Tab-separated table of C-alpha atoms in Angstrom:
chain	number	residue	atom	x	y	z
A	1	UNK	CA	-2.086	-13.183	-44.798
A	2	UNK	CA	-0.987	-15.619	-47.978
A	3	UNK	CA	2.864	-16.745	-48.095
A	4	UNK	CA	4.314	-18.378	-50.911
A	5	UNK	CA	4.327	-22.496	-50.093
A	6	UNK	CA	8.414	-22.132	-50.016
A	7	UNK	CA	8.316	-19.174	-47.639
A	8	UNK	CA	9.464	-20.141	-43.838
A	9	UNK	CA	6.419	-19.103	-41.586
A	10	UNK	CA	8.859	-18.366	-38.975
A	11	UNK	CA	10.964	-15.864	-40.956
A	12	UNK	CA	7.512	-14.422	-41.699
A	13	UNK	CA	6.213	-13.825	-38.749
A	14	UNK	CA	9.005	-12.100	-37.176
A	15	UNK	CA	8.934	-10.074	-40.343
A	16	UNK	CA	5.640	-9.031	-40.371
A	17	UNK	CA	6.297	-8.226	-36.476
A	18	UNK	CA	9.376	-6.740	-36.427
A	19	UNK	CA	9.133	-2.861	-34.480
A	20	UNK	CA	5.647	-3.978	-32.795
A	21	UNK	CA	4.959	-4.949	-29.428
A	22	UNK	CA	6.625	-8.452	-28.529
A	23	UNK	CA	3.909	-11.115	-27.469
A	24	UNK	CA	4.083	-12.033	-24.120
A	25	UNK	CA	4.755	-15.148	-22.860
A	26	UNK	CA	1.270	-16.466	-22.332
A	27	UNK	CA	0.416	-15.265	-25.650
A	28	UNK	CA	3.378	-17.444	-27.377
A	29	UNK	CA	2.305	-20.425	-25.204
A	30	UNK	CA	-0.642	-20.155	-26.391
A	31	UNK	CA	-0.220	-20.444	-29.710
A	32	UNK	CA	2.134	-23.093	-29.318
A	33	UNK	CA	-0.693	-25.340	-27.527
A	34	UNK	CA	-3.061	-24.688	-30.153
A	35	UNK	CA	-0.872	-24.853	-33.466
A	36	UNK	CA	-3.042	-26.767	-35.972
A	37	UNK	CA	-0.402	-27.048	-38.489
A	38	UNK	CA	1.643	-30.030	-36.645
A	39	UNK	CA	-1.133	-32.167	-37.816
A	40	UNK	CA	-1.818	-34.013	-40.566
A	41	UNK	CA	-5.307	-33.089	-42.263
A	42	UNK	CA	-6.844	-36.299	-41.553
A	43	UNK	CA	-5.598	-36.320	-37.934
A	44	UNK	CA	-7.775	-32.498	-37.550
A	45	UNK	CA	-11.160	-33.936	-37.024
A	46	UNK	CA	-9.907	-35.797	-33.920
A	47	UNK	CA	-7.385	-33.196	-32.794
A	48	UNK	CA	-9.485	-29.491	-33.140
A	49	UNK	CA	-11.734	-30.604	-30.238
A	50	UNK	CA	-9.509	-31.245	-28.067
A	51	UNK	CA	-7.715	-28.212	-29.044
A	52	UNK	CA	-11.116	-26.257	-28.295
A	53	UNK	CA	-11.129	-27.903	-24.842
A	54	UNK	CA	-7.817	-26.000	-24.206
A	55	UNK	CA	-8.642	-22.693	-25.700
A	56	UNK	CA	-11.883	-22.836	-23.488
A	57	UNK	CA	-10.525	-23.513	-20.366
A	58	UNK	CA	-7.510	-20.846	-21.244
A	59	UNK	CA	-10.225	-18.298	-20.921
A	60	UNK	CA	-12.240	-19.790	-18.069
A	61	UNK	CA	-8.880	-19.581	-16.148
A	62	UNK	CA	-7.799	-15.925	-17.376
A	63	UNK	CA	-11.110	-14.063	-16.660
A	64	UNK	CA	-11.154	-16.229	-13.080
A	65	UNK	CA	-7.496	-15.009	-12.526
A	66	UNK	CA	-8.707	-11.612	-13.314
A	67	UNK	CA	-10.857	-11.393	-10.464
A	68	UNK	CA	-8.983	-9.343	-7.940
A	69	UNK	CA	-10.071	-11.438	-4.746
A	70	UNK	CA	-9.665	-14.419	-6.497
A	71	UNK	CA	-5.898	-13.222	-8.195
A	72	UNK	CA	-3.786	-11.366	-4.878
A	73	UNK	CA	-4.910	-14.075	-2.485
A	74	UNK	CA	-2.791	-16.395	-4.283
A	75	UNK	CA	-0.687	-14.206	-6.603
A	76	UNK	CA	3.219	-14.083	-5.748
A	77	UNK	CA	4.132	-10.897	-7.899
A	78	UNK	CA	4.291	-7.391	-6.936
A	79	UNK	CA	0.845	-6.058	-6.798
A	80	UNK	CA	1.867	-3.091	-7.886
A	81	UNK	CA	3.408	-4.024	-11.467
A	82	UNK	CA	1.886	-7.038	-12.422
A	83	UNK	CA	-1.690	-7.050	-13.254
A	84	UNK	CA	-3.566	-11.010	-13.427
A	85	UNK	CA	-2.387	-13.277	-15.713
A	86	UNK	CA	-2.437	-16.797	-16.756
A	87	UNK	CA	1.513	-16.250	-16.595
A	88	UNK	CA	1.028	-17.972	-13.211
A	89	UNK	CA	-0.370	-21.697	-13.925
A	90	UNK	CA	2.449	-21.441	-16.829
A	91	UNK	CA	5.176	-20.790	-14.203
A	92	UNK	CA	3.865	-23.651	-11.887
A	93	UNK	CA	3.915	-26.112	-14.380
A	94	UNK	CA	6.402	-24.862	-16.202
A	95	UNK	CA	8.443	-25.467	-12.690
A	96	UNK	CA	7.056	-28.953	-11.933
A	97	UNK	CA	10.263	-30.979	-11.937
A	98	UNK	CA	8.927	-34.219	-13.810
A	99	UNK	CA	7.832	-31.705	-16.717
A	100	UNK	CA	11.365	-30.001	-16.719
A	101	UNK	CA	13.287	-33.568	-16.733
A	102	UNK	CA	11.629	-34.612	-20.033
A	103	UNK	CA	13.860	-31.482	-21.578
A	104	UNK	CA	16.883	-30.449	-22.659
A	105	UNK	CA	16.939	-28.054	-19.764
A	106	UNK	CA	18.140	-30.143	-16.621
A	107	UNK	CA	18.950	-27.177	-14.898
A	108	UNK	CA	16.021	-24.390	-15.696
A	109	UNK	CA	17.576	-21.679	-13.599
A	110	UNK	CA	19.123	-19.469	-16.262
A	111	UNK	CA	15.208	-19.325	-17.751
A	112	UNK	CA	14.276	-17.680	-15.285
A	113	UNK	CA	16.791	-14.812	-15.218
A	114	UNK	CA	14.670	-12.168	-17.169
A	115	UNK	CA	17.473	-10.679	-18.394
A	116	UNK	CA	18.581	-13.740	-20.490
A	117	UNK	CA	14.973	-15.674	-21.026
A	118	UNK	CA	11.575	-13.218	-21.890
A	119	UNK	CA	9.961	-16.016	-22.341
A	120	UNK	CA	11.088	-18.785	-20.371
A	121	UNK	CA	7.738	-21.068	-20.507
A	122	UNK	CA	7.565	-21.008	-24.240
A	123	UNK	CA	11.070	-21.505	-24.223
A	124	UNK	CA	10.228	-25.235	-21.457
A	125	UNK	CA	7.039	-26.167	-23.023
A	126	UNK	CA	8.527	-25.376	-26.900
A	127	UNK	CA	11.522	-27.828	-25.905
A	128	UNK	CA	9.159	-30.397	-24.498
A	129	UNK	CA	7.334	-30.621	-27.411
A	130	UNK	CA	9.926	-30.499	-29.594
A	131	UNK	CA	10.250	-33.609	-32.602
A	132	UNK	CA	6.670	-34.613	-31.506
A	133	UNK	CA	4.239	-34.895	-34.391
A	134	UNK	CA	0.858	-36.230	-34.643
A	135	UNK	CA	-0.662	-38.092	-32.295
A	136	UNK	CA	2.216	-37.583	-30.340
A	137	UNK	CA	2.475	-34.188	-30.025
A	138	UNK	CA	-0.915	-33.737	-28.644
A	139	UNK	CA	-0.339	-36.620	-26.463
A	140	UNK	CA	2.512	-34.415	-25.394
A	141	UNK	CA	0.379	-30.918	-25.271
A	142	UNK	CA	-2.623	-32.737	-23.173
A	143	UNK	CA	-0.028	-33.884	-20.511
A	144	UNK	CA	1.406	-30.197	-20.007
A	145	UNK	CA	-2.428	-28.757	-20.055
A	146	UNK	CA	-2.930	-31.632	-17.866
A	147	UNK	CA	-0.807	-30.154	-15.192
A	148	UNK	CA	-2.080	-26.801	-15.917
A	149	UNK	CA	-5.514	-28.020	-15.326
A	150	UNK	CA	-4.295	-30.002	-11.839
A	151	UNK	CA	-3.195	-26.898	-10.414
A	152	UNK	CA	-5.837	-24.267	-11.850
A	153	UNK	CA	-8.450	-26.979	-9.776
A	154	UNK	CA	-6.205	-26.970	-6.521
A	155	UNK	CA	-5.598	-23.176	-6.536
A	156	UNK	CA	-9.538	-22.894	-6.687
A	157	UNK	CA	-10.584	-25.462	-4.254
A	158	UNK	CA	-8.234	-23.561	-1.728
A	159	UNK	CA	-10.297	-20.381	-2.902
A	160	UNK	CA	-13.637	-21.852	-2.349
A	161	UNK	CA	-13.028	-22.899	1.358
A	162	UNK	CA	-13.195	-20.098	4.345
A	163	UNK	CA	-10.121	-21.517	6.240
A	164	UNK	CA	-8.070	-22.301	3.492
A	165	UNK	CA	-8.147	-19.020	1.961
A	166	UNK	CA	-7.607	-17.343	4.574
A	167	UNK	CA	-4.657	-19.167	5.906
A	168	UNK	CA	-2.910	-19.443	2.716
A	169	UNK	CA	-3.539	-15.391	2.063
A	170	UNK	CA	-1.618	-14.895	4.932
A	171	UNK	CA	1.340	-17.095	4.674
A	172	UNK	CA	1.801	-15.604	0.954
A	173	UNK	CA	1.426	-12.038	2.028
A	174	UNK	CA	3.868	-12.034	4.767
A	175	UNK	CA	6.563	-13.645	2.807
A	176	UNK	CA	8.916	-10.858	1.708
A	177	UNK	CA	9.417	-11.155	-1.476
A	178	UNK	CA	8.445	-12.658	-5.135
A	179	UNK	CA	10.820	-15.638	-4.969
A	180	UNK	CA	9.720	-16.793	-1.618
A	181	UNK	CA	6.169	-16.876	-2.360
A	182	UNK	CA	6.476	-18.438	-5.529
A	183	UNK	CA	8.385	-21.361	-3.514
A	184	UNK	CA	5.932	-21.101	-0.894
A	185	UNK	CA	3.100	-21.627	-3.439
A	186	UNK	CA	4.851	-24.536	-4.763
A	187	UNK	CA	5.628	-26.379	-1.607
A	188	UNK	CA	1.959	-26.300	-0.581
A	189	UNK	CA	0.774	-27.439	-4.253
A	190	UNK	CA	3.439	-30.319	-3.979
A	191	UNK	CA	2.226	-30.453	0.483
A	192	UNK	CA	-1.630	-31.023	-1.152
A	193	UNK	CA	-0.905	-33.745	-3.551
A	194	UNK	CA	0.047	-36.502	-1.170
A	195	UNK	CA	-1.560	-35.291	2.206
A	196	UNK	CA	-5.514	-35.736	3.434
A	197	UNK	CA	-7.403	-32.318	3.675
A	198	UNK	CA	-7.355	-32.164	7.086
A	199	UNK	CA	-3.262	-33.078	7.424
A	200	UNK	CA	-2.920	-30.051	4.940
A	201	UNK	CA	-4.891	-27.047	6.804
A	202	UNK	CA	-2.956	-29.137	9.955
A	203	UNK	CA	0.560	-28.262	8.148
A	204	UNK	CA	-0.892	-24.688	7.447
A	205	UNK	CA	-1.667	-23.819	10.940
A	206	UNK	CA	1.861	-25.152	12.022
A	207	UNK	CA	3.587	-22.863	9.449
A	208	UNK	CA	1.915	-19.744	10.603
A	209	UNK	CA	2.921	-20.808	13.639
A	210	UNK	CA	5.985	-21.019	12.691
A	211	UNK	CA	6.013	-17.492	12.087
A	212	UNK	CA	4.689	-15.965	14.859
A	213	UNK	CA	5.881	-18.420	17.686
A	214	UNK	CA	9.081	-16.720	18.722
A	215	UNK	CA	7.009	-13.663	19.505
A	216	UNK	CA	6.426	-12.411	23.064
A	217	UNK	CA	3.619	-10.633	23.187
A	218	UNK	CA	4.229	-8.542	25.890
A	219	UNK	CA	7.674	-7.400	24.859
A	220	UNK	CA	6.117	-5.926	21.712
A	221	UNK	CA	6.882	-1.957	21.205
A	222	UNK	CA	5.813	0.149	18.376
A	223	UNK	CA	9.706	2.208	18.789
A	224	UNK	CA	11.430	-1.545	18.239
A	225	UNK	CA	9.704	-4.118	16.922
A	226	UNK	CA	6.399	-2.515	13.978
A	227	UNK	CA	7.399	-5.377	11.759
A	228	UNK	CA	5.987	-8.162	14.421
A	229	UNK	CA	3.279	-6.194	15.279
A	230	UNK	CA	1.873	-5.700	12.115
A	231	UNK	CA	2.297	-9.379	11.677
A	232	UNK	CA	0.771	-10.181	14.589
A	233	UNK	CA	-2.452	-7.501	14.267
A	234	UNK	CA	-2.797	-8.767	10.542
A	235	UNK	CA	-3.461	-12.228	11.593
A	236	UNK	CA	-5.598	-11.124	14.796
A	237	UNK	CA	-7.641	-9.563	11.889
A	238	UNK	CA	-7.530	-12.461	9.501
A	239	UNK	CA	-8.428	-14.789	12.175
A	240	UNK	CA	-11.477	-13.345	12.867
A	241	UNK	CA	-12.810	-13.573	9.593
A	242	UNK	CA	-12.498	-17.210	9.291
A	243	UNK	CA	-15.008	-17.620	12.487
A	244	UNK	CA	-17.208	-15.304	11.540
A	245	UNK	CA	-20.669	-16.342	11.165
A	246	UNK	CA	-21.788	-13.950	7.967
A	247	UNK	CA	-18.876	-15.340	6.508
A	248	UNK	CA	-17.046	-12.378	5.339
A	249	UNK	CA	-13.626	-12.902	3.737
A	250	UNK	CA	-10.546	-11.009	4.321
A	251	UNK	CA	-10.206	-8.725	1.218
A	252	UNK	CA	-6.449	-9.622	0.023
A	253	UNK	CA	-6.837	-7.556	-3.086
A	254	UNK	CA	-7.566	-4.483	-1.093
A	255	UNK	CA	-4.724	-5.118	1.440
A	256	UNK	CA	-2.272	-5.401	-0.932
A	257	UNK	CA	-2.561	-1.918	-2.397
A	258	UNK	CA	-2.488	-0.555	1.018
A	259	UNK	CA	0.471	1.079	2.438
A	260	UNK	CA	-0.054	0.099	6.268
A	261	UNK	CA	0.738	1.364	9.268
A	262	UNK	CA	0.332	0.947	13.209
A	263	UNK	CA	-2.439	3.329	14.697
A	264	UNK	CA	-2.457	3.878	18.509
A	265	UNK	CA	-5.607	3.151	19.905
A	266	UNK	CA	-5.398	6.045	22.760
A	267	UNK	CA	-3.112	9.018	20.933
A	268	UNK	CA	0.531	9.767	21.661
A	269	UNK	CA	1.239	12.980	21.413
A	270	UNK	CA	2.178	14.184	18.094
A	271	UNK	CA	3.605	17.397	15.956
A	272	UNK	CA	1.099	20.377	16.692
A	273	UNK	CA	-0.510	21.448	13.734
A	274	UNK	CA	0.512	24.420	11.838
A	275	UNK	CA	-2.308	25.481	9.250
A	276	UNK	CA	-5.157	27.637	10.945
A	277	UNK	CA	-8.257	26.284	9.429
A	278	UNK	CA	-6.742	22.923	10.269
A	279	UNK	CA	-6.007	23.848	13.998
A	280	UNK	CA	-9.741	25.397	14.579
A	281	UNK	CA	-11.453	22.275	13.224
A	282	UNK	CA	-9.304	20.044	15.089
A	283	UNK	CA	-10.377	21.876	18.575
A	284	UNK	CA	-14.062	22.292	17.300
A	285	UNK	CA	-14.027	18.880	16.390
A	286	UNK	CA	-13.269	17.985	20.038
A	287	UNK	CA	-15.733	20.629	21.454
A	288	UNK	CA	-18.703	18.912	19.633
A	289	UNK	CA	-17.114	15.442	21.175
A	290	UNK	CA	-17.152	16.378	24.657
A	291	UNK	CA	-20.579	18.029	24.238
A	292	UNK	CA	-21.743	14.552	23.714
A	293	UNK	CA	-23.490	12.294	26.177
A	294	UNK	CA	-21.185	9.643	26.625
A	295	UNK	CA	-19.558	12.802	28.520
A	296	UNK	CA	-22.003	13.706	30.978
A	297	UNK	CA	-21.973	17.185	32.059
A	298	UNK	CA	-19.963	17.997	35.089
A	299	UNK	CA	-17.910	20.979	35.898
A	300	UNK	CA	-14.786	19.318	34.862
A	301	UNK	CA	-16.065	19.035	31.063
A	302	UNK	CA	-17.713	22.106	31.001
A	303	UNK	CA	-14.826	23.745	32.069
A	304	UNK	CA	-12.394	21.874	29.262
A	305	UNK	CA	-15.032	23.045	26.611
A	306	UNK	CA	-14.574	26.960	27.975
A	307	UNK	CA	-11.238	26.557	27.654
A	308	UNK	CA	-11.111	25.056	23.893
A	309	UNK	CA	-13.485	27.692	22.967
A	310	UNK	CA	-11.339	30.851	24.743
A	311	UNK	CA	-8.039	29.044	22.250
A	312	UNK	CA	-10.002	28.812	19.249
A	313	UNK	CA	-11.257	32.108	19.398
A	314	UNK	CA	-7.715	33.218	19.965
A	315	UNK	CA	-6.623	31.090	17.173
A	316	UNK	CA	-9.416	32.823	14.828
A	317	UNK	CA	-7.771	36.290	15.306
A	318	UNK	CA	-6.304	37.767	11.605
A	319	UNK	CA	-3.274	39.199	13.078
A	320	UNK	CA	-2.410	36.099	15.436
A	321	UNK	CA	1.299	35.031	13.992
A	322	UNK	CA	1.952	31.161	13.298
A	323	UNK	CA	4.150	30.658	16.137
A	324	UNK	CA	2.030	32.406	18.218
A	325	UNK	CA	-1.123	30.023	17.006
A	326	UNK	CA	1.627	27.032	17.389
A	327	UNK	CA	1.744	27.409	20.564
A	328	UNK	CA	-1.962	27.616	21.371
A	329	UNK	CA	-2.822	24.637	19.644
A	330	UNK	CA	0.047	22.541	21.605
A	331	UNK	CA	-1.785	23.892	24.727
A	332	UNK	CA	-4.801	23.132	23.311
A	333	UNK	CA	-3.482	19.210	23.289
A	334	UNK	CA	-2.544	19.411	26.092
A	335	UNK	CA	-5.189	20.268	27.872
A	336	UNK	CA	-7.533	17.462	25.810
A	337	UNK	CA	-4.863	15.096	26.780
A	338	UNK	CA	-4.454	15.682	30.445
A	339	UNK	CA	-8.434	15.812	30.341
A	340	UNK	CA	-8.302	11.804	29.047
A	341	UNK	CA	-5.743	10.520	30.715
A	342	UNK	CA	-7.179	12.119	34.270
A	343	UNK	CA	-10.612	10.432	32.780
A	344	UNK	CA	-9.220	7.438	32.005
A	345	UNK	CA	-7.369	6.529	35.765
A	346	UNK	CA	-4.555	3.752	34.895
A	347	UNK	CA	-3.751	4.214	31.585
A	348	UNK	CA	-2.232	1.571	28.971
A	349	UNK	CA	1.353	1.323	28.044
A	350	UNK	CA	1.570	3.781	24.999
A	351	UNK	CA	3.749	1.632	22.526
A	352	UNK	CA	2.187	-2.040	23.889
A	353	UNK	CA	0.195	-3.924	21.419
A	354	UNK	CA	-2.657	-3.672	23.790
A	355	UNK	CA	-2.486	0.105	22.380
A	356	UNK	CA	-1.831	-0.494	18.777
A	357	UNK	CA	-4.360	-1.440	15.734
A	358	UNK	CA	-4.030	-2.113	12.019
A	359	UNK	CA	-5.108	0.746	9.799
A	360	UNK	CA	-4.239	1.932	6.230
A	361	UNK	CA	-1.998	5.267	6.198
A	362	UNK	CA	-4.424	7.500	4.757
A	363	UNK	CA	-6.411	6.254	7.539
A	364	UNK	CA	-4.158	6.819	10.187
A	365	UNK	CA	-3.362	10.295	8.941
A	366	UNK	CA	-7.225	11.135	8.940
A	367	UNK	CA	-7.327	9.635	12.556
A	368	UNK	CA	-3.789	11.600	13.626
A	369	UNK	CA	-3.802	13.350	17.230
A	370	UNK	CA	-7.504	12.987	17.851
A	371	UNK	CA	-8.821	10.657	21.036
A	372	UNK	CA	-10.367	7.867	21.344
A	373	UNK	CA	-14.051	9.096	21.205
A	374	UNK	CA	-13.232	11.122	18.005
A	375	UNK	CA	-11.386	8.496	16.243
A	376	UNK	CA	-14.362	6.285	16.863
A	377	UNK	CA	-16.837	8.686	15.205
A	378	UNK	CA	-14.143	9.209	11.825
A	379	UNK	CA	-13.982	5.500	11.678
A	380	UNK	CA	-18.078	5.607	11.600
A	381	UNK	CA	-18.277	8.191	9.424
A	382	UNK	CA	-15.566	6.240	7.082
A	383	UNK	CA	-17.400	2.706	7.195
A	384	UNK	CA	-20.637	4.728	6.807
A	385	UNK	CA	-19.518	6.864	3.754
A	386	UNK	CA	-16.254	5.877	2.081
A	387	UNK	CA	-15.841	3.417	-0.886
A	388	UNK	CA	-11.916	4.068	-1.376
A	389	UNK	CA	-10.996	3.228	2.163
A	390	UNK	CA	-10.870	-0.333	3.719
A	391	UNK	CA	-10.863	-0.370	7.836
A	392	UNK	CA	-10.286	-3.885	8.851
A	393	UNK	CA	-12.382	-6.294	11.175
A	394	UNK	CA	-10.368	-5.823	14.440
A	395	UNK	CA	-9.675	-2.165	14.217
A	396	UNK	CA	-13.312	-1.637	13.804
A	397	UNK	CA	-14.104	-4.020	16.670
A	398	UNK	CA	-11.178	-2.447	19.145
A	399	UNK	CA	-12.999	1.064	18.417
A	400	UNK	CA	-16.594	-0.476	19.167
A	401	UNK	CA	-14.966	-2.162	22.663
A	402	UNK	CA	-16.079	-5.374	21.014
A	403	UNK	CA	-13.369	-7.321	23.163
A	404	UNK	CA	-14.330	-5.632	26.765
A	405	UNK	CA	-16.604	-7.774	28.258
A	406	UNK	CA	-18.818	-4.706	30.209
A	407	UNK	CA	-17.244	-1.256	28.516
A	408	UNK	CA	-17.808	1.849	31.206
A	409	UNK	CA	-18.217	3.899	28.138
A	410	UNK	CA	-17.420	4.431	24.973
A	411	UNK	CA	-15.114	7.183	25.728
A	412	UNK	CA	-11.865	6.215	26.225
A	413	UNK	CA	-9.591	3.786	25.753
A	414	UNK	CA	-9.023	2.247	29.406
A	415	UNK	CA	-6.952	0.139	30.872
A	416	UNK	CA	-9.637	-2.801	30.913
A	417	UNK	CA	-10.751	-2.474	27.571
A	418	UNK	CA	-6.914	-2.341	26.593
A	419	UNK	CA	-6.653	-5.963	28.320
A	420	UNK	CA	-9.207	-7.624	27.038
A	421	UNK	CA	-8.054	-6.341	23.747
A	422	UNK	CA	-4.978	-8.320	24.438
A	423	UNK	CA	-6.303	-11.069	25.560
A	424	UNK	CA	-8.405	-11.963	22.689
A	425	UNK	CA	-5.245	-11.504	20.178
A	426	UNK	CA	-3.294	-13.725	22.594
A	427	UNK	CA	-5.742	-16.254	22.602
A	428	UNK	CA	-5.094	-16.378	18.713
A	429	UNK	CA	-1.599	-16.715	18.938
A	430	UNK	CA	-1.984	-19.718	21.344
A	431	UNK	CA	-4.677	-20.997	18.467
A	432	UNK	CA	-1.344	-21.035	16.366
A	433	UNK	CA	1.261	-21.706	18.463
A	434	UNK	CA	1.695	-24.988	20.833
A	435	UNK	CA	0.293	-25.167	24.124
A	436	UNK	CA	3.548	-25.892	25.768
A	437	UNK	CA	4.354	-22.488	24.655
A	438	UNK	CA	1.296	-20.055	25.317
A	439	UNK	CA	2.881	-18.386	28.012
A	440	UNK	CA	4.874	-15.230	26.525
């Protein structure tokens, strides 16, 4: 677009834009980095490489943020509303204190407050560069990308290696909010600059310590305390993938558009179901289960699977009203109940960690009310078949008896399998926690 050589390109631009959508921050950045025009024509043949450089490694770093593994292991915004962006690196350095002092802005706080700043880092770097010409100004532009670059390289060596990824994933996801992981990210990129590798993953593996160290194990209850559970659980499970031979990672992109919630590992008893076709596949589902094997074939069983079949076929009948069917079903779970627990001997506490896994709610609702032999064949049949549902490493491993040294069977849920079960995850809390203080 030509403008007249008097025209002000500024008053242009917002003309030309005025009732379209606003550039973002990154964009404005952006253009501020690479701005041509600030140099004289003779300077250009020196200058548009570097400027190349920068517009090069601005893309490397968005379509690298853009991978989702890569983006929510590190990312500090709400999953949910903001999607990968170089916004991130700007903030950092935008942040970085001996950057900010070389402005007018001593105290940056009122940037960013969204309501008063949309664009805060345009707003930092603009004032940074601002009366630089020249030479000077892309003196001043290479120290900002400079920074950029430092921290881009850090954020991707911690990527790159299996302990570091993993630890930092979960010290960012269990902080509770934007702000806190955004100064949580920015304590450990200031932490890395002036400590050894190994003093940093030492520093890491005292803060999650930190956060888990207060916990008593054995005091845990689903009914009083879910929120130390599930921080507890999520780290049993995150541990495991850092000792894993095949190398798997935990998939923090997956967790974090998850609603989660705490599964019991041998069912409490829950609302009866209400919808017909629902309550017959529930008890036929059960029917085939104790058919199986694993279930031998004595009188007991044989007489539990009469006794589903004499309910269902009651259940089946057209004129059979819903309170009527209610009440069949809730007999119906109570006889598969009585029927596992009687199996089982010594059962586990119901609400104890030892009887509580990590599973995704749509999950858990797909696992609701069934035992222990049943969940473990949904599970299978989830690994086996779904792509939209994520089941992770422990949970799997608690349903396999992975943990129980010499499983009787595979089931129930007993009262061994349940300690060994504990066992393991306290022996991961006293990997985190000091000595002095294993015993909870």
């Amino acid at each position: 677009y030509h403008i007249e050589d008097d025209s002000d390109p500024i008053d242009v631009f917002l003309r030309l834009n005025q009732g379209k959508i606003p550039l973002t921050d990154a964009e404005l950045t952006k253009a501020l980095f690479l701005q041509s025009d600030k140099y004289d024509a003779q300077l250009l043949p020196y200058v548009s490489p570097k400027l190349d450089l920068i517009a090069s490694e601005w893309y490397a770093y968005e379509q690298q943020l853009s991978v989702p593994k890569f983006w929510h292991f590190i990312s500090p915004y709400d999953a949910q509303s903001t999607p990968p962006s170089i916004r991130l690196l700007l903030e950092l350095a935008a942040r970085d204190r001996d950057l900010q002092s070389a402005t007018s802005y001593k105290d940056t706080t009122v940037l960013w407050d969204s309501k008063k700043y949309t664009h805060p880092c345009y707003t930092l770097f603009s004032d940074y560069l601002q009366g630089y010409s020249g030479e000077e100004r892309l003196k001043k532009v290479g120290e900002i990308w400079e920074c950029i670059y430092t921290i881009f390289g850090r954020i991707s060596e911690w990527y790159e290696d299996q302990e570091l990824y993993h630890h930092i994933g979960y010290l960012m996801c269990t902080e509770s909010s934007s702000s806190k992981r955004l100064a949580l990210l920015r304590k450990l990129l200031k932490q890395a600059k002036t400590c050894t590798a190994p003093e940093f993953k030492a520093s890491l593996r005292r803060e999650i310590g930190k956060k888990i160290e207060a916990i008593r194990l054995n005091e845990l209850s689903y009914e009083e305390r879910p929120a130390d559970i599930h921080r507890v659980l999520l780290l049993h499970n995150i541990h495991q993938h850092i000792f894993t031979s095949e190398q798997i990672r935990f998939p923090f992109d997956l967790y974090t558009k998850e609603k989660w919630s705490l599964e019991h590992i041998y069912a409490q008893q829950s609302e009866p179901l209400r919808n017909r076709e629902e309550q017959i596949g529930f008890i036929e589902e059960h029917i085939a289960t104790f058919r199986q094997d694993a279930f031998g074939d004595d009188k007991e069983t044989s007489s539990l699977i009469v006794r589903l079949e004499g309910i269902r076929s009651q259940i089946q009948e057209p004129k059979k009203e819903e309170s009527e069917r209610v009440s069949l079903f809730a007999k119906a779970l109570e006889l598969i109940t009585a029927f596992e627990v009687n199996q089982m001997g010594d059962t586990v506490p119901l609400h104890g960690l030892q009887n509580l896994c990590l599973l995704s709610r749509g999950v858990n609702s797909a696992l609701s009310n069934r035992t222990f032999a049943r969940k473990r064949e949904i599970m299978r049949e989830i690994v086996m078949t779904a792509t939209q549902e994520y089941i992770p490493m422990a949970t799997r491993r608690v349903f396999l008896k992975y943990y129980s040294a010499s499983p009787k069977d595979n089931a129930y849920w007993r009262r061994e399998d349940a300690e060994a079960y504990m066992e393991h995850i306290r022996s991961v809390w006293k990997h985190y926690t000091s000595p002095s203080k294993a015993n909870d």
